[in-house]
Structures are given as structure tokens and as C-alpha cells.
């Protein structure tokens, strides 16, 4: 009877795995290069907004945001993930990058919300 119990358990586990596999399908990703686009873009389709979808969208939004800063009479475009920290001194906002400090026109409160 020990063998039959094992086979029954194995069959139940296999059935459970197949049910779970159908409910949690892998994320399908398609990538297309189109040289004539005016700008890069990502369209993200989902059935239901769950934690995984929320995390992916948050990541994409964070890493696609571009900021403008000024240093030594020149302007520089940079991304949020390049910033170590922001600071506000005398009502001026600065973005502190690894090797540069850039003054920004945006207020600190505008960057946070």
C-alpha cells in the first residue's frame, strides 16, 4: 500500500502543479526595433493590476524619467537613477550625481510628488 500512496501523492502533486502553472503564466515579452519612431516607447498590457504589474510599471516609470540640470553655463539631461540625492539650499534645488552637482529649476517638493 506504500507504493500506491506514493503514486497517488505524485499524481496529486502533478495535477496541482499543472493547475498552478495555468494560473500563473509567465510574462510574455515582445521587443520590436522600429528606426522611424519619433521617440522610444513601451506599451504594457495586463489583465489585472497585481503586485508584479505594479512593480514593473514603477520600475519603468522611475528609469524612464529624464531631468534637466545646469552646471557651469551648460545644461545636462540625466535620469533619476543617476541621482545619489537631492538637496535644497537657499530655495535652489540641486541634484547630486556621482561626479557632478547640477542645479535644477524644479522645486524639491515637485520632484517628490
mmCIF file of N, CA and C in Angstrom:
data_model
loop_
_atom_site.group_PDB
_atom_site.id
_atom_site.type_symbol
_atom_site.label_atom_id
_atom_site.label_comp_id
_atom_site.label_asym_id
_atom_site.label_seq_id
_atom_site.Cartn_x
_atom_site.Cartn_y
_atom_site.Cartn_z
ATOM 1 N N UNK A 1 0.823 -1.209 0.000
ATOM 2 C CA UNK A 1 0.000 0.000 0.000
ATOM 3 C C UNK A 1 0.853 1.252 0.000
ATOM 4 N N UNK A 2 2.130 1.129 0.461
ATOM 5 C CA UNK A 2 3.018 2.282 0.468
ATOM 6 C C UNK A 2 3.269 2.813 -0.924
ATOM 7 N N UNK A 3 3.434 1.900 -1.916
ATOM 8 C CA UNK A 3 3.655 2.314 -3.294
ATOM 9 C C UNK A 3 2.455 3.015 -3.876
ATOM 10 N N UNK A 4 1.268 2.523 -3.581
ATOM 11 C CA UNK A 4 0.051 3.153 -4.098
ATOM 12 C C UNK A 4 -0.128 4.555 -3.524
ATOM 13 N N UNK A 5 0.187 4.724 -2.253
ATOM 14 C CA UNK A 5 0.083 6.047 -1.635
ATOM 15 C C UNK A 5 1.049 7.009 -2.303
ATOM 16 N N UNK A 6 2.249 6.545 -2.580
ATOM 17 C CA UNK A 6 3.261 7.367 -3.226
ATOM 18 C C UNK A 6 2.791 7.783 -4.614
ATOM 19 N N UNK A 7 2.269 6.831 -5.389
ATOM 20 C CA UNK A 7 1.793 7.155 -6.731
ATOM 21 C C UNK A 7 0.612 8.125 -6.666
ATOM 22 N N UNK A 8 -0.273 7.925 -5.690
ATOM 23 C CA UNK A 8 -1.406 8.826 -5.533
ATOM 24 C C UNK A 8 -0.938 10.236 -5.184
ATOM 25 N N UNK A 9 0.040 10.339 -4.304
ATOM 26 C CA UNK A 9 0.586 11.627 -3.919
ATOM 27 C C UNK A 9 1.292 12.288 -5.097
ATOM 28 N N UNK A 10 2.040 11.479 -5.857
ATOM 29 C CA UNK A 10 2.738 12.017 -7.028
ATOM 30 C C UNK A 10 1.737 12.547 -8.056
ATOM 31 N N UNK A 11 0.652 11.793 -8.263
ATOM 32 C CA UNK A 11 -0.364 12.230 -9.227
ATOM 33 C C UNK A 11 -1.039 13.515 -8.750
ATOM 34 N N UNK A 12 -1.313 13.599 -7.438
ATOM 35 C CA UNK A 12 -1.942 14.801 -6.890
ATOM 36 C C UNK A 12 -1.021 16.007 -7.020
ATOM 37 N N UNK A 13 0.270 15.789 -6.758
ATOM 38 C CA UNK A 13 1.231 16.890 -6.900
ATOM 39 C C UNK A 13 1.351 17.342 -8.348
ATOM 40 N N UNK A 14 1.354 16.377 -9.268
ATOM 41 C CA UNK A 14 1.433 16.712 -10.697
ATOM 42 C C UNK A 14 0.200 17.503 -11.127
ATOM 43 N N UNK A 15 -0.980 17.083 -10.663
ATOM 44 C CA UNK A 15 -2.211 17.792 -11.009
ATOM 45 C C UNK A 15 -2.192 19.207 -10.437
ATOM 46 N N UNK A 16 -1.771 19.333 -9.175
ATOM 47 C CA UNK A 16 -1.679 20.648 -8.535
ATOM 48 C C UNK A 16 -0.721 21.555 -9.291
ATOM 49 N N UNK A 17 0.435 21.007 -9.695
ATOM 50 C CA UNK A 17 1.423 21.774 -10.444
ATOM 51 C C UNK A 17 0.829 22.284 -11.748
ATOM 52 N N UNK A 18 0.098 21.411 -12.462
ATOM 53 C CA UNK A 18 -0.496 21.820 -13.736
ATOM 54 C C UNK A 18 -1.543 22.907 -13.548
ATOM 55 N N UNK A 19 -2.319 22.826 -12.471
ATOM 56 C CA UNK A 19 -3.318 23.864 -12.192
ATOM 57 C C UNK A 19 -2.618 25.189 -11.907
ATOM 58 N N UNK A 20 -1.604 25.144 -11.056
ATOM 59 C CA UNK A 20 -0.873 26.372 -10.704
ATOM 60 C C UNK A 20 -0.172 26.962 -11.913
ATOM 61 N N UNK A 21 0.385 26.103 -12.738
ATOM 62 C CA UNK A 21 1.109 26.559 -13.917
ATOM 63 C C UNK A 21 0.176 27.320 -14.856
ATOM 64 N N UNK A 22 -1.072 26.895 -14.938
ATOM 65 C CA UNK A 22 -2.038 27.573 -15.807
ATOM 66 C C UNK A 22 -2.459 28.912 -15.227
ATOM 67 N N UNK A 23 -2.563 29.001 -13.906
ATOM 68 C CA UNK A 23 -2.991 30.242 -13.276
ATOM 69 C C UNK A 23 -1.894 31.293 -13.254
ATOM 70 N N UNK A 24 -0.654 30.876 -13.165
ATOM 71 C CA UNK A 24 0.470 31.802 -13.087
ATOM 72 C C UNK A 24 1.321 31.612 -14.339
ATOM 73 N N UNK A 25 0.879 32.205 -15.414
ATOM 74 C CA UNK A 25 1.630 32.070 -16.658
ATOM 75 C C UNK A 25 2.777 33.072 -16.674
ATOM 76 N N UNK A 26 3.852 32.738 -17.370
ATOM 77 C CA UNK A 26 4.983 33.676 -17.424
ATOM 78 C C UNK A 26 4.599 34.932 -18.205
ATOM 79 N N UNK A 27 5.260 35.998 -17.899
ATOM 80 C CA UNK A 27 5.026 37.263 -18.571
ATOM 81 C C UNK A 27 5.563 37.174 -19.991
ATOM 82 N N UNK A 28 4.734 37.456 -20.947
ATOM 83 C CA UNK A 28 5.137 37.407 -22.350
ATOM 84 C C UNK A 28 5.744 38.764 -22.729
ATOM 85 N N UNK A 29 6.949 38.742 -23.266
ATOM 86 C CA UNK A 29 7.641 39.972 -23.628
ATOM 87 C C UNK A 29 7.965 39.943 -25.119
ATOM 88 N N UNK A 30 7.523 40.963 -25.826
ATOM 89 C CA UNK A 30 7.849 41.140 -27.240
ATOM 90 C C UNK A 30 8.670 42.406 -27.375
ATOM 91 N N UNK A 31 9.676 42.356 -28.218
ATOM 92 C CA UNK A 31 10.545 43.509 -28.430
ATOM 93 C C UNK A 31 10.636 43.772 -29.923
ATOM 94 N N UNK A 32 10.448 45.028 -30.314
ATOM 95 C CA UNK A 32 10.480 45.385 -31.729
ATOM 96 C C UNK A 32 11.353 46.616 -31.923
ATOM 97 N N UNK A 33 12.227 46.570 -32.910
ATOM 98 C CA UNK A 33 13.017 47.751 -33.254
ATOM 99 C C UNK A 33 12.351 48.416 -34.443
ATOM 100 N N UNK A 34 12.105 49.717 -34.322
ATOM 101 C CA UNK A 34 11.461 50.469 -35.380
ATOM 102 C C UNK A 34 12.185 51.805 -35.523
ATOM 103 N N UNK A 35 13.156 51.885 -36.434
ATOM 104 C CA UNK A 35 14.013 53.081 -36.556
ATOM 105 C C UNK A 35 13.275 54.382 -36.857
ATOM 106 N N UNK A 36 12.083 54.318 -37.455
ATOM 107 C CA UNK A 36 11.390 55.551 -37.827
ATOM 108 C C UNK A 36 10.528 56.140 -36.709
ATOM 109 N N UNK A 37 10.583 55.584 -35.509
ATOM 110 C CA UNK A 37 9.828 56.145 -34.383
ATOM 111 C C UNK A 37 10.391 57.515 -33.987
ATOM 112 N N UNK A 38 9.507 58.410 -33.611
ATOM 113 C CA UNK A 38 9.940 59.734 -33.157
ATOM 114 C C UNK A 38 10.607 59.647 -31.789
ATOM 115 N N UNK A 39 10.170 58.695 -30.950
ATOM 116 C CA UNK A 39 10.746 58.508 -29.623
ATOM 117 C C UNK A 39 10.564 57.051 -29.193
ATOM 118 N N UNK A 40 11.392 56.608 -28.273
ATOM 119 C CA UNK A 40 11.236 55.259 -27.735
ATOM 120 C C UNK A 40 9.964 55.200 -26.906
ATOM 121 N N UNK A 41 9.313 54.020 -26.902
ATOM 122 C CA UNK A 41 8.101 53.885 -26.109
ATOM 123 C C UNK A 41 7.908 52.436 -25.691
ATOM 124 N N UNK A 42 7.175 52.275 -24.615
ATOM 125 C CA UNK A 42 6.806 50.948 -24.127
ATOM 126 C C UNK A 42 5.308 50.952 -23.887
ATOM 127 N N UNK A 43 4.604 49.988 -24.468
ATOM 128 C CA UNK A 43 3.187 49.776 -24.195
ATOM 129 C C UNK A 43 3.098 48.506 -23.366
ATOM 130 N N UNK A 44 2.444 48.578 -22.238
ATOM 131 C CA UNK A 44 2.393 47.452 -21.306
ATOM 132 C C UNK A 44 0.939 47.019 -21.138
ATOM 133 N N UNK A 45 0.615 45.807 -21.554
ATOM 134 C CA UNK A 45 -0.740 45.283 -21.469
ATOM 135 C C UNK A 45 -0.827 44.285 -20.320
ATOM 136 N N UNK A 46 -1.907 44.365 -19.553
ATOM 137 C CA UNK A 46 -2.104 43.398 -18.469
ATOM 138 C C UNK A 46 -3.597 43.170 -18.267
ATOM 139 N N UNK A 47 -3.918 41.965 -17.772
ATOM 140 C CA UNK A 47 -5.313 41.627 -17.481
ATOM 141 C C UNK A 47 -5.775 42.268 -16.180
ATOM 142 N N UNK A 48 -4.927 42.161 -15.158
ATOM 143 C CA UNK A 48 -5.270 42.657 -13.832
ATOM 144 C C UNK A 48 -4.026 43.272 -13.216
ATOM 145 N N UNK A 49 -4.195 44.393 -12.544
ATOM 146 C CA UNK A 49 -3.046 45.065 -11.944
ATOM 147 C C UNK A 49 -2.739 44.417 -10.593
ATOM 148 N N UNK A 50 -1.778 43.501 -10.605
ATOM 149 C CA UNK A 50 -1.348 42.836 -9.379
ATOM 150 C C UNK A 50 -0.001 43.411 -8.947
ATOM 151 N N UNK A 51 0.604 42.836 -7.933
ATOM 152 C CA UNK A 51 1.873 43.347 -7.407
ATOM 153 C C UNK A 51 2.976 43.302 -8.460
ATOM 154 N N UNK A 52 3.042 42.217 -9.223
ATOM 155 C CA UNK A 52 4.081 42.103 -10.253
ATOM 156 C C UNK A 52 3.942 43.220 -11.289
ATOM 157 N N UNK A 53 2.733 43.462 -11.756
ATOM 158 C CA UNK A 53 2.477 44.521 -12.740
ATOM 159 C C UNK A 53 2.818 45.886 -12.139
ATOM 160 N N UNK A 54 2.388 46.115 -10.911
ATOM 161 C CA UNK A 54 2.686 47.377 -10.234
ATOM 162 C C UNK A 54 4.197 47.603 -10.130
ATOM 163 N N UNK A 55 4.940 46.561 -9.724
ATOM 164 C CA UNK A 55 6.395 46.686 -9.574
ATOM 165 C C UNK A 55 7.073 46.979 -10.912
ATOM 166 N N UNK A 56 6.624 46.326 -11.968
ATOM 167 C CA UNK A 56 7.208 46.548 -13.294
ATOM 168 C C UNK A 56 6.935 47.976 -13.761
ATOM 169 N N UNK A 57 5.701 48.434 -13.604
ATOM 170 C CA UNK A 57 5.361 49.796 -14.023
ATOM 171 C C UNK A 57 6.122 50.838 -13.211
ATOM 172 N N UNK A 58 6.263 50.608 -11.919
ATOM 173 C CA UNK A 58 7.035 51.538 -11.079
ATOM 174 C C UNK A 58 8.486 51.605 -11.538
ATOM 175 N N UNK A 59 9.072 50.449 -11.828
ATOM 176 C CA UNK A 59 10.452 50.386 -12.311
ATOM 177 C C UNK A 59 10.589 51.160 -13.622
ATOM 178 N N UNK A 60 9.690 50.911 -14.556
ATOM 179 C CA UNK A 60 9.758 51.573 -15.868
ATOM 180 C C UNK A 60 9.606 53.083 -15.730
ATOM 181 N N UNK A 61 8.680 53.515 -14.902
ATOM 182 C CA UNK A 61 8.473 54.955 -14.728
ATOM 183 C C UNK A 61 9.688 55.616 -14.086
ATOM 184 N N UNK A 62 10.260 54.956 -13.094
ATOM 185 C CA UNK A 62 11.429 55.518 -12.413
ATOM 186 C C UNK A 62 12.616 55.652 -13.367
ATOM 187 N N UNK A 63 12.843 54.625 -14.177
ATOM 188 C CA UNK A 63 14.023 54.610 -15.024
ATOM 189 C C UNK A 63 13.832 55.320 -16.361
ATOM 190 N N UNK A 64 12.634 55.756 -16.654
ATOM 191 C CA UNK A 64 12.429 56.481 -17.907
ATOM 192 C C UNK A 64 12.300 57.985 -17.694
ATOM 193 N N UNK A 65 12.219 58.417 -16.446
ATOM 194 C CA UNK A 65 12.081 59.846 -16.165
ATOM 195 C C UNK A 65 13.398 60.566 -16.447
ATOM 196 N N UNK A 66 13.338 61.634 -17.208
ATOM 197 C CA UNK A 66 14.511 62.436 -17.532
ATOM 198 C C UNK A 66 14.390 63.795 -16.862
ATOM 199 N N UNK A 67 15.512 64.281 -16.374
ATOM 200 C CA UNK A 67 15.560 65.556 -15.678
ATOM 201 C C UNK A 67 16.572 66.465 -16.357
ATOM 202 N N UNK A 68 16.416 67.755 -16.147
ATOM 203 C CA UNK A 68 17.319 68.738 -16.734
ATOM 204 C C UNK A 68 18.000 69.502 -15.613
ATOM 205 N N UNK A 69 19.321 69.587 -15.690
ATOM 206 C CA UNK A 69 20.087 70.327 -14.701
ATOM 207 C C UNK A 69 21.110 71.223 -15.369
ATOM 208 N N UNK A 70 21.588 72.199 -14.610
ATOM 209 C CA UNK A 70 22.567 73.155 -15.150
ATOM 210 C C UNK A 70 23.828 73.132 -14.305
ATOM 211 N N UNK A 71 24.962 73.207 -14.991
ATOM 212 C CA UNK A 71 26.257 73.313 -14.313
ATOM 213 C C UNK A 71 27.215 74.052 -15.237
ATOM 214 N N UNK A 72 27.880 75.048 -14.703
ATOM 215 C CA UNK A 72 28.903 75.784 -15.451
ATOM 216 C C UNK A 72 28.417 76.251 -16.822
ATOM 217 N N UNK A 73 27.283 76.930 -16.858
ATOM 218 C CA UNK A 73 26.713 77.507 -18.078
ATOM 219 C C UNK A 73 26.349 76.494 -19.152
ATOM 220 N N UNK A 74 26.154 75.244 -18.776
ATOM 221 C CA UNK A 74 25.689 74.241 -19.738
ATOM 222 C C UNK A 74 24.564 73.429 -19.103
ATOM 223 N N UNK A 75 23.732 72.859 -19.948
ATOM 224 C CA UNK A 75 22.625 72.036 -19.465
ATOM 225 C C UNK A 75 22.934 70.568 -19.713
ATOM 226 N N UNK A 76 22.409 69.736 -18.832
ATOM 227 C CA UNK A 76 22.653 68.300 -18.936
ATOM 228 C C UNK A 76 21.354 67.555 -18.647
ATOM 229 N N UNK A 77 21.019 66.593 -19.485
ATOM 230 C CA UNK A 77 19.865 65.735 -19.246
ATOM 231 C C UNK A 77 20.375 64.481 -18.548
ATOM 232 N N UNK A 78 19.670 64.082 -17.488
ATOM 233 C CA UNK A 78 20.089 62.899 -16.728
ATOM 234 C C UNK A 78 18.854 62.163 -16.241
ATOM 235 N N UNK A 79 19.049 60.930 -15.822
ATOM 236 C CA UNK A 79 17.921 60.137 -15.354
ATOM 237 C C UNK A 79 17.906 60.074 -13.828
ATOM 238 N N UNK A 80 16.765 59.772 -13.290
ATOM 239 C CA UNK A 80 16.572 59.724 -11.856
ATOM 240 C C UNK A 80 17.491 58.703 -11.190
ATOM 241 N N UNK A 81 17.769 57.595 -11.876
ATOM 242 C CA UNK A 81 18.624 56.569 -11.260
ATOM 243 C C UNK A 81 20.096 56.976 -11.196
ATOM 244 N N UNK A 82 20.473 58.092 -11.796
ATOM 245 C CA UNK A 82 21.843 58.608 -11.679
ATOM 246 C C UNK A 82 22.035 59.472 -10.432
ATOM 247 N N UNK A 83 20.937 59.840 -9.791
ATOM 248 C CA UNK A 83 20.973 60.775 -8.661
ATOM 249 C C UNK A 83 21.248 60.034 -7.361
ATOM 250 N N UNK A 84 22.255 60.511 -6.621
ATOM 251 C CA UNK A 84 22.523 59.967 -5.296
ATOM 252 C C UNK A 84 21.560 60.580 -4.288
ATOM 253 N N UNK A 85 21.363 61.907 -4.382
ATOM 254 C CA UNK A 85 20.400 62.585 -3.520
ATOM 255 C C UNK A 85 20.124 63.977 -4.067
ATOM 256 N N UNK A 86 19.011 64.556 -3.622
ATOM 257 C CA UNK A 86 18.655 65.928 -3.935
ATOM 258 C C UNK A 86 18.824 66.757 -2.669
ATOM 259 N N UNK A 87 19.127 68.043 -2.859
ATOM 260 C CA UNK A 87 19.159 68.927 -1.706
ATOM 261 C C UNK A 87 18.655 70.297 -2.118
ATOM 262 N N UNK A 88 18.176 71.020 -1.143
ATOM 263 C CA UNK A 88 17.675 72.363 -1.361
ATOM 264 C C UNK A 88 18.465 73.319 -0.476
ATOM 265 N N UNK A 89 19.076 74.326 -1.116
ATOM 266 C CA UNK A 89 19.870 75.318 -0.400
ATOM 267 C C UNK A 89 19.445 76.691 -0.903
ATOM 268 N N UNK A 90 19.064 77.571 0.024
ATOM 269 C CA UNK A 90 18.646 78.931 -0.323
ATOM 270 C C UNK A 90 17.586 78.943 -1.430
ATOM 271 N N UNK A 91 16.592 78.074 -1.304
ATOM 272 C CA UNK A 91 15.475 77.956 -2.250
ATOM 273 C C UNK A 91 15.917 77.528 -3.645
ATOM 274 N N UNK A 92 17.071 76.900 -3.752
ATOM 275 C CA UNK A 92 17.552 76.335 -5.015
ATOM 276 C C UNK A 92 17.683 74.830 -4.824
ATOM 277 N N UNK A 93 17.322 74.092 -5.859
ATOM 278 C CA UNK A 93 17.366 72.633 -5.789
ATOM 279 C C UNK A 93 18.562 72.116 -6.572
ATOM 280 N N UNK A 94 19.245 71.149 -5.983
ATOM 281 C CA UNK A 94 20.420 70.550 -6.611
ATOM 282 C C UNK A 94 20.267 69.037 -6.652
ATOM 283 N N UNK A 95 20.712 68.454 -7.768
ATOM 284 C CA UNK A 95 20.789 67.002 -7.904
ATOM 285 C C UNK A 95 22.260 66.626 -7.793
ATOM 286 N N UNK A 96 22.554 65.767 -6.851
ATOM 287 C CA UNK A 96 23.939 65.355 -6.627
ATOM 288 C C UNK A 96 24.160 64.004 -7.284
ATOM 289 N N UNK A 97 24.936 64.015 -8.375
ATOM 290 C CA UNK A 97 25.267 62.795 -9.101
ATOM 291 C C UNK A 97 26.621 62.293 -8.609
ATOM 292 N N UNK A 98 27.128 61.249 -9.223
ATOM 293 C CA UNK A 98 28.403 60.687 -8.765
ATOM 294 C C UNK A 98 29.544 61.693 -8.860
ATOM 295 N N UNK A 99 29.636 62.417 -9.989
ATOM 296 C CA UNK A 99 30.775 63.326 -10.174
ATOM 297 C C UNK A 99 30.360 64.771 -10.446
ATOM 298 N N UNK A 100 29.054 65.062 -10.378
ATOM 299 C CA UNK A 100 28.585 66.416 -10.670
ATOM 300 C C UNK A 100 27.465 66.799 -9.726
ATOM 301 N N UNK A 101 27.332 68.084 -9.522
ATOM 302 C CA UNK A 101 26.191 68.647 -8.819
ATOM 303 C C UNK A 101 25.517 69.592 -9.804
ATOM 304 N N UNK A 102 24.240 69.358 -10.063
ATOM 305 C CA UNK A 102 23.513 70.135 -11.048
ATOM 306 C C UNK A 102 22.390 70.914 -10.391
ATOM 307 N N UNK A 103 22.258 72.182 -10.762
ATOM 308 C CA UNK A 103 21.149 72.985 -10.266
ATOM 309 C C UNK A 103 19.942 72.733 -11.151
ATOM 310 N N UNK A 104 18.787 72.632 -10.507
ATOM 311 C CA UNK A 104 17.560 72.335 -11.235
ATOM 312 C C UNK A 104 16.554 73.464 -11.050
ATOM 313 N N UNK A 105 15.692 73.651 -12.039
ATOM 314 C CA UNK A 105 14.627 74.640 -11.928
ATOM 315 C C UNK A 105 13.474 74.118 -11.082
ATOM 316 N N UNK A 106 13.289 72.806 -11.053
ATOM 317 C CA UNK A 106 12.193 72.208 -10.289
ATOM 318 C C UNK A 106 12.430 72.370 -8.789
ATOM 319 N N UNK A 107 11.339 72.524 -8.050
ATOM 320 C CA UNK A 107 11.443 72.568 -6.596
ATOM 321 C C UNK A 107 11.501 71.149 -6.056
ATOM 322 N N UNK A 108 12.064 71.006 -4.905
ATOM 323 C CA UNK A 108 12.217 69.691 -4.289
ATOM 324 C C UNK A 108 10.852 69.018 -4.096
ATOM 325 N N UNK A 109 9.860 69.761 -3.679
ATOM 326 C CA UNK A 109 8.529 69.181 -3.462
ATOM 327 C C UNK A 109 7.909 68.720 -4.771
ATOM 328 N N UNK A 110 8.240 69.347 -5.908
ATOM 329 C CA UNK A 110 7.715 68.925 -7.213
ATOM 330 C C UNK A 110 8.339 67.596 -7.646
ATOM 331 N N UNK A 111 9.569 67.351 -7.248
ATOM 332 C CA UNK A 111 10.244 66.100 -7.613
ATOM 333 C C UNK A 111 9.676 64.912 -6.850
ATOM 334 N N UNK A 112 9.147 65.149 -5.686
ATOM 335 C CA UNK A 112 8.670 64.066 -4.824
ATOM 336 C C UNK A 112 7.226 63.697 -5.087
ATOM 337 N N UNK A 113 6.514 64.414 -5.838
ATOM 338 C CA UNK A 113 5.111 64.069 -5.974
ATOM 339 C C UNK A 113 4.552 64.436 -7.262
#
